[in-house]
Coordinates of C-alpha atoms and ligand atoms in Angstrom, one line a residue:
M195 CA 2.7 -23.7 -45.5
S196 CA 1.8 -26.9 -43.6
E197 CA -0.2 -26.8 -40.1
T198 CA 2.2 -26.4 -37.7
P199 CA 1.6 -28.6 -34.5
G200 CA 2.9 -28.9 -31.0
T201 CA 5.4 -25.8 -29.8
T202 CA 7.1 -25.8 -33.7
V203 CA 7.2 -22.2 -34.8
P204 CA 6.3 -21.5 -38.6
D205 CA 8.7 -21.4 -41.3
V206 CA 9.2 -17.6 -42.0
L207 CA 8.4 -16.8 -45.5
P208 CA 10.5 -14.7 -47.7
A209 CA 8.3 -11.7 -49.6
S210 CA 9.0 -13.4 -53.3
V211 CA 5.9 -15.5 -51.7
L212 CA 3.8 -12.9 -53.0
D213 CA 4.8 -12.0 -55.9
G214 CA 1.3 -11.6 -57.8
A215 CA -0.8 -11.8 -54.0
E216 CA -3.7 -9.7 -53.2
T217 CA -2.7 -6.4 -51.0
Y218 CA -4.2 -4.9 -48.4
D219 CA -3.7 -2.4 -45.7
V220 CA -3.9 -4.3 -43.3
V221 CA -5.0 -8.2 -42.8
V222 CA -7.0 -9.2 -39.5
V223 CA -6.4 -12.6 -38.0
G224 CA -8.3 -14.2 -36.2
F225 CA -12.5 -13.4 -35.6
G226 CA -12.4 -13.0 -32.0
I227 CA -12.8 -9.6 -29.6
A228 CA -9.6 -8.8 -29.8
G229 CA -9.5 -9.1 -33.9
G230 CA -13.2 -7.9 -34.9
C231 CA -12.6 -4.7 -33.0
A232 CA -8.9 -4.6 -34.5
A233 CA -10.7 -4.5 -37.9
L234 CA -13.5 -2.6 -37.1
E235 CA -11.3 0.3 -36.0
A236 CA -8.8 -0.1 -39.4
A237 CA -12.1 -0.2 -42.0
R238 CA -13.4 3.0 -39.3
A239 CA -10.2 4.4 -40.6
G240 CA -10.3 3.7 -43.8
A241 CA -8.2 1.5 -44.5
R242 CA -8.7 -1.6 -46.7
V243 CA -9.3 -5.0 -44.2
L244 CA -9.4 -8.3 -45.0
L245 CA -10.2 -10.6 -41.4
L246 CA -8.8 -14.4 -42.6
E247 CA -11.1 -16.5 -39.6
K248 CA -9.7 -20.1 -39.2
A249 CA -13.4 -21.2 -38.0
A250 CA -16.8 -21.2 -40.2
V251 CA -18.4 -18.9 -38.0
H252 CA -17.0 -15.6 -36.1
G253 CA -16.7 -15.2 -32.6
G254 CA -14.2 -18.2 -31.7
T255 CA -13.7 -18.0 -27.6
S256 CA -14.9 -15.1 -27.4
A257 CA -18.4 -15.8 -27.7
M258 CA -18.3 -18.6 -25.6
S259 CA -17.8 -15.9 -22.7
G260 CA -19.8 -15.1 -20.2
G261 CA -19.7 -11.6 -21.1
H262 CA -17.8 -9.3 -18.5
F263 CA -16.1 -6.3 -19.7
Y264 CA -13.4 -4.6 -17.2
L265 CA -14.5 -1.2 -17.6
G266 CA -14.3 2.1 -14.5
G267 CA -13.4 5.6 -14.5
G268 CA -17.0 6.6 -14.0
T269 CA -19.2 4.6 -16.5
P270 CA -22.6 5.3 -17.2
V271 CA -23.1 2.1 -15.0
Q272 CA -21.4 2.9 -12.0
Q273 CA -22.4 6.4 -12.0
A274 CA -26.1 5.5 -12.5
T275 CA -25.5 2.8 -9.7
G276 CA -24.1 5.1 -7.6
H277 CA -20.8 3.5 -7.7
E278 CA -18.3 7.0 -7.3
D279 CA -15.0 5.2 -9.7
T280 CA -12.5 7.6 -11.6
P281 CA -9.3 7.0 -13.9
E282 CA -7.0 7.5 -11.2
E283 CA -8.6 5.4 -8.7
M284 CA -8.8 2.3 -11.4
Y285 CA -4.8 2.6 -12.9
K286 CA -4.3 2.6 -8.8
Y287 CA -5.9 -0.7 -8.7
L288 CA -4.6 -1.9 -11.7
V289 CA -0.8 -1.8 -10.7
A290 CA -1.1 -2.7 -7.4
A291 CA -3.3 -5.7 -8.5
S292 CA -0.6 -6.8 -11.8
K293 CA 2.5 -9.4 -11.5
E294 CA 4.5 -6.2 -13.7
P295 CA 2.6 -3.4 -14.1
E296 CA 2.9 -1.7 -17.3
H297 CA 2.1 1.6 -16.6
D298 CA 1.7 3.2 -20.1
K299 CA -0.7 0.0 -21.2
I300 CA -2.6 0.8 -17.5
R301 CA -3.1 4.2 -17.5
A302 CA -4.5 3.9 -21.1
Y303 CA -6.8 1.5 -20.3
C304 CA -8.4 3.6 -17.2
D305 CA -8.0 6.6 -18.9
G306 CA -10.1 5.8 -22.3
S307 CA -12.1 3.7 -20.5
V308 CA -15.4 5.3 -20.5
E309 CA -14.8 6.1 -23.9
H310 CA -14.1 2.4 -24.9
F311 CA -17.4 1.8 -23.3
G312 CA -19.2 3.7 -24.9
W313 CA -18.1 2.4 -28.3
L314 CA -18.9 -1.2 -26.8
E315 CA -22.2 0.2 -26.6
A316 CA -22.4 2.2 -30.3
L317 CA -22.0 -1.6 -31.7
G318 CA -26.2 -1.8 -31.1
F319 CA -26.4 -2.9 -26.8
E320 CA -26.3 -1.3 -23.6
F321 CA -25.3 -2.5 -20.4
E322 CA -28.0 -2.6 -18.0
R323 CA -28.1 0.1 -15.5
S324 CA -28.2 -2.0 -12.3
Y325 CA -25.8 -3.5 -9.6
Y326 CA -26.0 -6.7 -8.9
P327 CA -24.5 -6.6 -4.3
E328 CA -23.5 -10.2 -4.2
K329 CA -20.0 -11.9 -4.1
A330 CA -20.4 -14.5 -6.9
V331 CA -18.8 -15.8 -10.0
I332 CA -20.8 -13.7 -12.8
Q333 CA -24.6 -11.9 -12.0
P334 CA -26.9 -14.7 -12.6
G335 CA -29.9 -12.4 -14.6
T336 CA -28.6 -9.1 -16.5
Q337 CA -27.5 -6.7 -13.8
G338 CA -25.1 -4.7 -15.7
L339 CA -22.0 -4.5 -12.7
M340 CA -20.9 -6.0 -9.7
F341 CA -17.5 -6.2 -8.7
T342 CA -15.1 -8.9 -10.4
G343 CA -12.1 -8.4 -8.6
N344 CA -9.8 -8.3 -5.6
E345 CA -11.2 -4.6 -4.9
K346 CA -12.5 -5.0 -1.9
V347 CA -10.0 -7.6 -0.6
W348 CA -6.4 -6.1 1.8
P349 CA -4.5 -5.0 0.8
Y350 CA -6.0 -3.3 -2.0
K351 CA -8.7 -1.6 -0.8
E352 CA -5.9 0.3 1.6
Q353 CA -3.9 1.3 -1.9
A354 CA -6.6 2.2 -4.0
V355 CA -10.6 2.7 -3.8
P356 CA -12.8 0.1 -4.0
A357 CA -15.2 0.6 -7.4
P358 CA -17.3 -2.7 -9.1
R359 CA -16.1 -3.1 -12.6
G360 CA -17.1 -5.4 -13.7
H361 CA -19.7 -4.7 -16.6
K362 CA -22.3 -7.5 -17.7
V363 CA -23.6 -7.5 -21.3
P364 CA -27.4 -7.8 -20.7
V365 CA -28.2 -11.6 -21.2
P366 CA -28.7 -14.2 -18.3
G367 CA -26.2 -17.2 -17.4
D368 CA -22.5 -17.3 -17.7
T369 CA -21.7 -18.4 -20.4
E370 CA -22.1 -17.7 -24.1
G371 CA -23.3 -14.1 -23.8
T372 CA -20.8 -12.3 -25.7
R373 CA -22.5 -14.0 -28.8
I374 CA -24.2 -10.7 -29.1
V375 CA -20.9 -8.7 -28.9
M376 CA -19.9 -10.5 -32.3
D377 CA -22.8 -10.8 -34.1
L378 CA -22.8 -6.8 -33.6
L379 CA -19.2 -6.2 -34.5
K380 CA -20.2 -9.0 -37.4
E381 CA -22.8 -6.1 -38.5
R382 CA -20.6 -3.6 -38.3
L383 CA -17.9 -5.2 -39.8
A384 CA -19.6 -4.8 -43.0
E385 CA -21.1 -1.5 -42.6
A386 CA -17.4 -0.4 -42.4
G387 CA -16.5 -2.7 -46.0
A388 CA -14.0 -5.3 -43.7
E389 CA -14.2 -8.2 -46.1
V390 CA -13.9 -11.3 -44.0
R391 CA -13.3 -15.0 -45.2
Y392 CA -13.7 -17.9 -43.2
E393 CA -12.1 -22.0 -42.9
T394 CA -9.2 -19.7 -43.6
G395 CA -6.4 -20.0 -41.1
V396 CA -3.3 -18.2 -41.6
T397 CA -0.3 -20.6 -41.6
N398 CA 3.3 -18.1 -41.9
L399 CA 3.8 -14.9 -42.2
V400 CA 6.0 -13.5 -44.8
V401 CA 9.1 -11.0 -44.4
D402 CA 10.7 -8.5 -46.7
D403 CA 14.1 -9.1 -45.9
S404 CA 15.0 -6.3 -47.6
T405 CA 13.7 -4.2 -45.1
D406 CA 15.6 -2.9 -42.1
G407 CA 15.1 -5.1 -39.5
G408 CA 12.8 -7.8 -41.8
A409 CA 9.4 -6.5 -42.0
V410 CA 6.4 -8.4 -41.7
V411 CA 4.9 -8.1 -45.5
G412 CA 2.4 -10.6 -45.4
V413 CA 0.8 -13.7 -44.4
A414 CA 0.1 -17.3 -45.8
W415 CA -3.3 -19.3 -45.6
R416 CA -4.3 -22.6 -45.6
S417 CA -8.7 -23.3 -46.7
F418 CA -8.8 -26.9 -46.7
E419 CA -6.9 -28.3 -49.7
R420 CA -5.5 -24.5 -51.1
T421 CA -3.4 -22.0 -50.1
G422 CA -2.2 -18.7 -50.7
T423 CA -1.2 -15.3 -49.9
V424 CA -1.5 -11.7 -49.3
R425 CA 0.3 -9.0 -48.5
A426 CA -0.6 -6.8 -46.3
G427 CA 0.8 -3.0 -45.0
A428 CA 0.2 -4.3 -41.9
V429 CA -1.0 -7.9 -39.8
V430 CA -2.6 -8.0 -37.2
M431 CA -2.2 -10.8 -35.2
A432 CA -5.6 -11.9 -32.8
A433 CA -5.6 -15.8 -33.1
G434 CA -6.7 -16.8 -29.4
G435 CA -4.5 -18.1 -26.8
F436 CA -2.8 -21.7 -26.2
V437 CA -4.9 -23.9 -23.6
M438 CA -6.2 -26.3 -26.4
N439 CA -2.4 -27.3 -27.4
A440 CA -2.0 -30.0 -25.3
D441 CA 2.1 -30.3 -25.8
M442 CA 2.5 -25.8 -25.5
V443 CA 0.7 -26.5 -22.1
A444 CA 2.8 -28.8 -20.7
E445 CA 5.8 -26.8 -22.1
H446 CA 4.7 -23.5 -20.1
T447 CA 2.0 -24.1 -17.6
P448 CA 2.0 -27.6 -17.0
A449 CA -1.2 -26.5 -13.8
L450 CA -3.6 -26.2 -16.8
G451 CA -2.8 -30.2 -17.5
S452 CA -4.9 -33.5 -17.2
K453 CA -6.9 -32.6 -14.2
L454 CA -8.0 -29.5 -15.0
F455 CA -11.0 -28.8 -17.5
T456 CA -9.8 -26.4 -20.4
L457 CA -11.9 -23.2 -21.4
G458 CA -11.6 -22.2 -24.4
S459 CA -12.2 -22.9 -28.2
T460 CA -10.7 -25.4 -30.8
Y461 CA -8.1 -23.2 -32.4
D462 CA -6.5 -21.9 -29.1
D463 CA -4.0 -23.5 -30.2
G464 CA -1.0 -20.7 -29.8
L465 CA -0.3 -21.2 -33.4
G466 CA -0.8 -16.8 -33.3
I467 CA 1.9 -17.0 -30.3
R468 CA 4.1 -19.1 -32.6
L469 CA 3.6 -17.2 -35.8
G470 CA 5.0 -13.9 -33.5
S471 CA 7.9 -15.8 -32.5
S472 CA 8.4 -17.0 -35.5
V473 CA 9.9 -13.1 -37.0
G474 CA 11.5 -12.7 -33.1
A475 CA 8.6 -11.5 -31.3
E476 CA 9.2 -12.2 -27.1
L477 CA 6.6 -13.9 -25.1
K478 CA 5.9 -13.1 -22.0
H479 CA 3.5 -14.6 -19.1
M480 CA 3.6 -17.6 -21.1
D481 CA 3.6 -19.5 -17.6
E482 CA 1.1 -17.8 -16.0
P483 CA -2.6 -19.6 -16.1
F484 CA -5.9 -18.1 -14.9
I485 CA -7.3 -21.2 -13.1
T486 CA -10.3 -21.3 -10.7
A487 CA -12.8 -23.5 -8.9
P488 CA -15.0 -20.7 -7.4
M489 CA -16.0 -21.8 -3.7
Y490 CA -18.8 -19.3 -3.5
P491 CA -21.8 -18.4 -3.8
P492 CA -22.9 -19.0 -1.5
S493 CA -21.0 -16.2 0.0
V494 CA -21.3 -17.2 3.5
L495 CA -19.0 -19.9 3.0
L496 CA -16.4 -17.4 3.0
T497 CA -17.0 -17.4 6.7
G498 CA -14.7 -20.3 7.1
I499 CA -11.0 -20.8 6.7
L500 CA -9.1 -22.5 3.8
V501 CA -6.3 -25.1 4.7
N502 CA -3.3 -27.1 3.0
N503 CA -3.0 -29.8 3.8
R504 CA -0.6 -28.9 7.0
G505 CA -3.5 -27.3 9.2
E506 CA -2.5 -23.6 7.8
R507 CA -4.2 -21.2 6.1
F508 CA -2.4 -19.2 3.3
V509 CA -4.6 -16.6 1.6
A510 CA -7.5 -14.4 2.9
E511 CA -11.0 -16.3 2.3
D512 CA -13.1 -13.3 0.7
S513 CA -10.4 -13.2 -1.7
Y514 CA -11.5 -13.1 -5.8
H515 CA -11.5 -17.0 -6.4
S516 CA -9.3 -17.3 -9.2
R517 CA -6.8 -15.2 -6.5
T518 CA -8.0 -18.3 -4.0
S519 CA -7.1 -20.9 -6.7
Q520 CA -3.6 -20.0 -8.0
H521 CA -2.5 -19.7 -4.3
V522 CA -4.3 -23.0 -4.3
M523 CA -2.1 -24.4 -6.8
E524 CA 1.2 -23.3 -4.8
Q525 CA 0.5 -24.7 -2.0
P526 CA 1.9 -28.2 -1.4
G527 CA 0.7 -31.0 -3.3
S528 CA -1.5 -28.6 -5.0
E529 CA -4.0 -29.5 -1.8
A530 CA -6.6 -27.4 0.0
Y531 CA -9.8 -28.2 2.1
L532 CA -12.6 -25.5 3.0
I533 CA -13.6 -26.3 6.8
V534 CA -17.0 -24.1 7.8
D535 CA -19.0 -25.0 10.9
S536 CA -22.7 -26.0 11.4
E537 CA -24.0 -22.6 11.9
H538 CA -22.7 -21.0 8.0
G539 CA -22.9 -24.4 5.9
E540 CA -25.3 -23.3 3.9
L541 CA -25.0 -26.7 2.2
A542 CA -28.5 -27.3 0.4
S543 CA -26.9 -24.4 -2.3
Y544 CA -23.6 -25.5 -2.5
S545 CA -22.2 -24.9 -6.1
M546 CA -20.7 -28.4 -6.9
L547 CA -17.5 -27.0 -8.2
V548 CA -15.8 -28.2 -5.1
P549 CA -17.0 -31.5 -3.7
I550 CA -18.2 -31.6 -0.2
I551 CA -16.6 -34.4 1.3
D552 CA -18.0 -35.1 4.9
A553 CA -19.0 -33.2 8.1
Y554 CA -17.4 -34.2 11.2
D555 CA -18.5 -33.9 15.0
T556 CA -15.0 -33.3 16.4
I557 CA -12.6 -31.1 14.0
E558 CA -9.9 -34.4 15.5
E559 CA -12.3 -36.5 13.7
L560 CA -11.9 -34.2 10.1
E561 CA -7.7 -34.0 11.0
T562 CA -7.7 -38.3 11.2
A563 CA -10.4 -38.4 8.1
L564 CA -8.4 -35.7 6.0
S565 CA -5.1 -37.5 6.9
L566 CA -4.3 -33.8 8.2
P567 CA -1.0 -33.4 10.9
A568 CA -2.8 -34.1 14.7
G569 CA -3.7 -30.7 16.1
S570 CA -3.0 -28.6 13.0
V571 CA -6.5 -27.5 12.3
A572 CA -7.6 -27.2 15.5
T573 CA -4.6 -24.4 16.6
T574 CA -5.2 -23.0 13.2
L575 CA -9.4 -22.9 13.6
A576 CA -9.2 -21.9 17.6
R577 CA -6.4 -18.4 16.8
Y578 CA -9.0 -18.3 13.4
N579 CA -11.7 -18.0 16.0
E580 CA -10.5 -15.8 18.3
H581 CA -9.6 -12.9 16.2
A582 CA -12.6 -13.4 14.6
A583 CA -14.8 -12.5 17.5
R584 CA -13.2 -9.8 17.2
G585 CA -13.9 -8.7 13.6
E586 CA -10.3 -9.0 12.8
D587 CA -7.8 -11.0 11.3
P588 CA -4.6 -10.3 11.9
D589 CA -3.2 -12.7 9.5
F590 CA -4.3 -12.8 6.1
H591 CA -7.0 -9.6 6.9
K592 CA -10.5 -11.3 5.8
S593 CA -13.0 -8.1 5.6
P594 CA -14.5 -8.7 8.7
E595 CA -18.1 -8.7 7.0
W596 CA -16.3 -12.1 6.5
L597 CA -15.2 -12.7 9.7
A598 CA -17.0 -15.3 11.8
P599 CA -16.3 -17.8 14.5
Q600 CA -16.3 -21.6 13.2
D601 CA -17.0 -23.1 16.6
T602 CA -20.5 -25.1 15.9
G603 CA -19.7 -28.6 15.4
P604 CA -20.2 -30.5 12.6
W605 CA -17.5 -29.1 10.4
A606 CA -18.0 -29.4 6.6
A607 CA -15.1 -30.3 4.6
F608 CA -14.9 -29.3 0.8
D609 CA -12.5 -30.4 -1.5
L610 CA -10.6 -28.0 -3.3
R611 CA -7.2 -30.2 -3.5
L612 CA -6.6 -30.5 -7.7
G613 CA -7.9 -33.3 -9.4
K614 CA -11.2 -32.9 -6.6
A615 CA -12.5 -30.4 -7.6
L616 CA -13.5 -28.6 -10.6
Y617 CA -10.8 -25.9 -11.4
A618 CA -10.9 -24.6 -15.1
G619 CA -8.8 -23.0 -17.1
F620 CA -7.2 -20.5 -20.0
T621 CA -4.2 -19.5 -20.3
L622 CA -2.9 -15.8 -20.4
G623 CA 0.7 -15.1 -21.6
G624 CA 1.3 -14.1 -25.6
I625 CA 2.9 -12.0 -27.8
R626 CA 4.8 -9.4 -26.2
V627 CA 3.3 -5.6 -27.7
D628 CA 3.8 -2.2 -26.8
V629 CA 0.7 0.2 -25.6
D630 CA -0.7 0.5 -29.8
G631 CA -0.4 -3.5 -30.1
R632 CA 3.1 -3.7 -32.6
A633 CA 5.1 -6.9 -31.5
Q634 CA 8.6 -5.9 -30.0
R635 CA 11.8 -8.5 -29.4
P636 CA 13.3 -9.2 -26.6
D637 CA 14.8 -6.1 -26.8
G638 CA 12.4 -3.8 -27.0
S639 CA 12.1 -3.2 -30.5
V640 CA 9.1 -3.2 -32.8
V641 CA 8.9 -5.6 -35.4
T642 CA 7.3 -3.9 -38.1
G643 CA 4.0 -4.6 -39.4
L644 CA 3.0 -6.9 -36.9
Y645 CA 0.8 -6.1 -34.3
A646 CA -1.3 -9.0 -31.5
A647 CA -3.8 -8.1 -29.4
G648 CA -6.3 -10.8 -26.9
A649 CA -5.8 -14.0 -25.8
C650 CA -2.5 -14.0 -28.1
A651 CA -0.5 -11.1 -26.9
S652 CA 0.6 -10.1 -23.6
N653 CA -1.0 -6.7 -21.7
L654 CA -3.0 -6.4 -18.8
A655 CA -4.1 -9.9 -17.3
Q656 CA -0.7 -11.4 -16.6
D657 CA -1.4 -13.2 -13.4
G658 CA -4.6 -16.0 -11.8
K659 CA -3.7 -14.2 -8.2
G660 CA -4.0 -9.6 -9.9
Y661 CA -7.4 -11.6 -12.5
C662 CA -10.3 -9.9 -12.3
S663 CA -13.5 -11.5 -14.7
G664 CA -13.3 -9.0 -17.9
T665 CA -10.2 -8.0 -18.2
Q666 CA -9.9 -10.5 -21.1
L667 CA -13.0 -9.1 -23.5
G668 CA -11.8 -5.6 -21.9
E669 CA -8.6 -5.0 -22.8
G670 CA -9.0 -7.2 -26.1
S671 CA -11.4 -5.0 -27.5
F672 CA -9.6 -1.8 -26.0
F673 CA -6.0 -3.0 -27.4
G674 CA -7.4 -4.5 -30.6
R675 CA -9.2 -1.1 -31.4
R676 CA -5.8 0.6 -30.8
A677 CA -3.7 -2.1 -33.1
G678 CA -6.7 -1.4 -36.1
R679 CA -5.8 2.2 -35.4
H680 CA -1.8 2.0 -35.7
A681 CA -2.1 0.1 -38.2
A682 CA -4.4 1.6 -40.7
A683 CA -2.3 5.1 -39.7
V684 CA 0.8 3.5 -41.2
A685 CA -0.7 1.7 -44.0
A686 CA -2.1 5.6 -44.7
G687 CA 2.0 6.8 -44.3
A688 CA 0.5 9.3 -41.3
V689 CA 2.7 7.9 -38.8
A690 CA 5.6 5.8 -38.9
P691 CA 5.8 2.0 -38.8
A692 CA 8.4 1.4 -36.0
Ligands
LIG918 C1 -16.9 -19.6 -20.9 C2 -15.8 -18.3 -21.0 C3 -15.7 -17.5 -20.0 C4 -15.4 -16.5 -19.9 N1 -15.6 -15.6 -19.6 C5 -15.3 -13.8 -19.6 C6 -16.2 -12.6 -19.1 O1 -16.9 -13.0 -18.9 N2 -14.8 -11.7 -20.1 C7 -13.5 -12.2 -19.8 O2 -13.0 -10.6 -19.9 N3 -12.8 -13.3 -20.1 C8 -13.9 -14.2 -20.0 N4 -13.3 -15.1 -20.7 C9 -12.4 -15.4 -21.7 C10 -12.1 -14.8 -23.2 O3 -13.5 -14.7 -23.5 C11 -11.3 -14.5 -23.5 O4 -9.9 -14.7 -23.9 C12 -11.4 -13.4 -24.9 O5 -12.3 -14.0 -25.7 C13 -10.1 -13.8 -26.5 O6 -10.4 -13.3 -27.4 P1 -8.8 -12.9 -28.8 O7 -10.5 -12.6 -29.5 O8 -7.8 -12.7 -28.2 O9 -9.5 -14.6 -28.9 P2 -10.9 -15.6 -29.5 O10 -12.3 -14.6 -29.5 O11 -10.4 -17.4 -29.7 O12 -10.5 -15.4 -31.1 C14 -9.6 -15.8 -31.8 C15 -9.9 -16.6 -32.8 O13 -8.9 -16.3 -33.7 C16 -9.1 -18.0 -34.5 N5 -8.2 -18.4 -35.5 C17 -6.8 -19.4 -34.7 N6 -6.1 -19.2 -35.4 C18 -6.1 -18.9 -36.3 C19 -5.9 -18.8 -37.5 N7 -4.2 -19.5 -37.6 N8 -5.9 -18.5 -38.5 C20 -6.9 -17.3 -38.5 N9 -7.7 -17.3 -37.2 C21 -7.3 -18.6 -36.5 C22 -10.0 -18.7 -33.9 O14 -11.0 -19.8 -34.7 C23 -10.7 -17.7 -33.6 O15 -11.7 -17.0 -34.1 C24 -13.8 -16.5 -20.7 C25 -13.4 -17.4 -21.6 C26 -14.5 -19.0 -21.6 C27 -14.2 -19.9 -22.1

């Protein structure tokens, strides 16, 4: 029952270690958004629930986060602000934006989104019935709604009717907004009778080999020098991602390495994911990070052009910032520059995430200074300007709203090279689960007794190109609830475990 650093997969312990152990219907590992929601639903369904949290406080990375929940299909905020949306349009968008759409999960998420919105508010807060119309990373104030994905970006805008779905908790600023939700979850859990133990990290899963396929029947834990075991009808793994584990990052998502600022909390060490591996669960999308260095606001800069180190455009500049950033990562040397003319460069209000290199009187001078092939940017810019003057972008279909010829020098160059711009990121991959959160093996069979939710599971958030802000908190809470309900039903004998 020791700590398992690096990429080590913890040992599976035999059921004999549970002799004399305390017993719960559902043991939840980790008190972030996913674990908190799973535990609450399980407790409300009548299960005896134990929530084990390695840190001294609840919240995990969820409490650090800005507070976008991706919700839609006609939520009260969408209705109050005049934004029509239906579960069907939301479904079409998420299917189009997903790398490998899991249709049953997307369907459940979209059909259940309005109900889930109500469930979240019933914890004890209200999303403000207001809309933030700017193109930004997150609303600076408490406005309840904004666009947080690629809904208005080609080709998605042709595949589903665009609607804003980024619902923000009513806390100003861009971090720590979700703490209020975590505090409310803690209160509701106490009311529901779930037991929470802090400074107690789960170290191993316990498997009963006498059952068909080997069911997970408990956990081992460590609290400082003390160790112990708990027998469980079901275990819900909700222990976060792996961005803080340098060895796992090097193995799976090297782009999240040293040139980048990691977004996460201490215990995003991938142990939950490795515990899933220890009992044969498959891991999915482990090589897909969320990486971003937003080049807006101010959004007027999106009228400029993004070029790689060959002087070529490669993505519609009005894409959601993580989509743009992921495309930058795929360019030669992960290098790109944003070029904006003096008519459109609002330098004074520009964010420091993407530093300005300099401004140049001629494009020739700019090419030389950035070591770009002679004539490359001149050719790219001439073509862009010619079409932009007509409100067209035949190459990348940038929306007319962001098309403007960049023909008035001097031209500013902003540095989007990895290692220069302040890229930040977290991991997206995790344990393969079905729509009820049950962990699955590579052949699709269920690992009886094990569920996973949140950042240690693989659900809707699959890659940076398709990511919408709010997906992680949205899916962590939504599928966390489903996992908790299913685990409780199995523990009560109401449904079969596998
Ligand atoms: C600055 C920032 C802003 C963000 N903004 C948004 C946003 O606006 N919208 C959005 O959707 N996403 C956002 N994200 C991402 C999102 O916050 C996370 O993906 C999400 O909170 C993960 O939730 P979780 O419940 O899976 O994990 P966590 O909230 O990290 O919870 C996991 C918990 O498990 C505990 N734990 C770990 N190992 C063990 C163990 N072995 N035993 C017991 N406990 C353990 C941890 O201590 C932690 O408390 C943001 C992230 C950051 C860093």
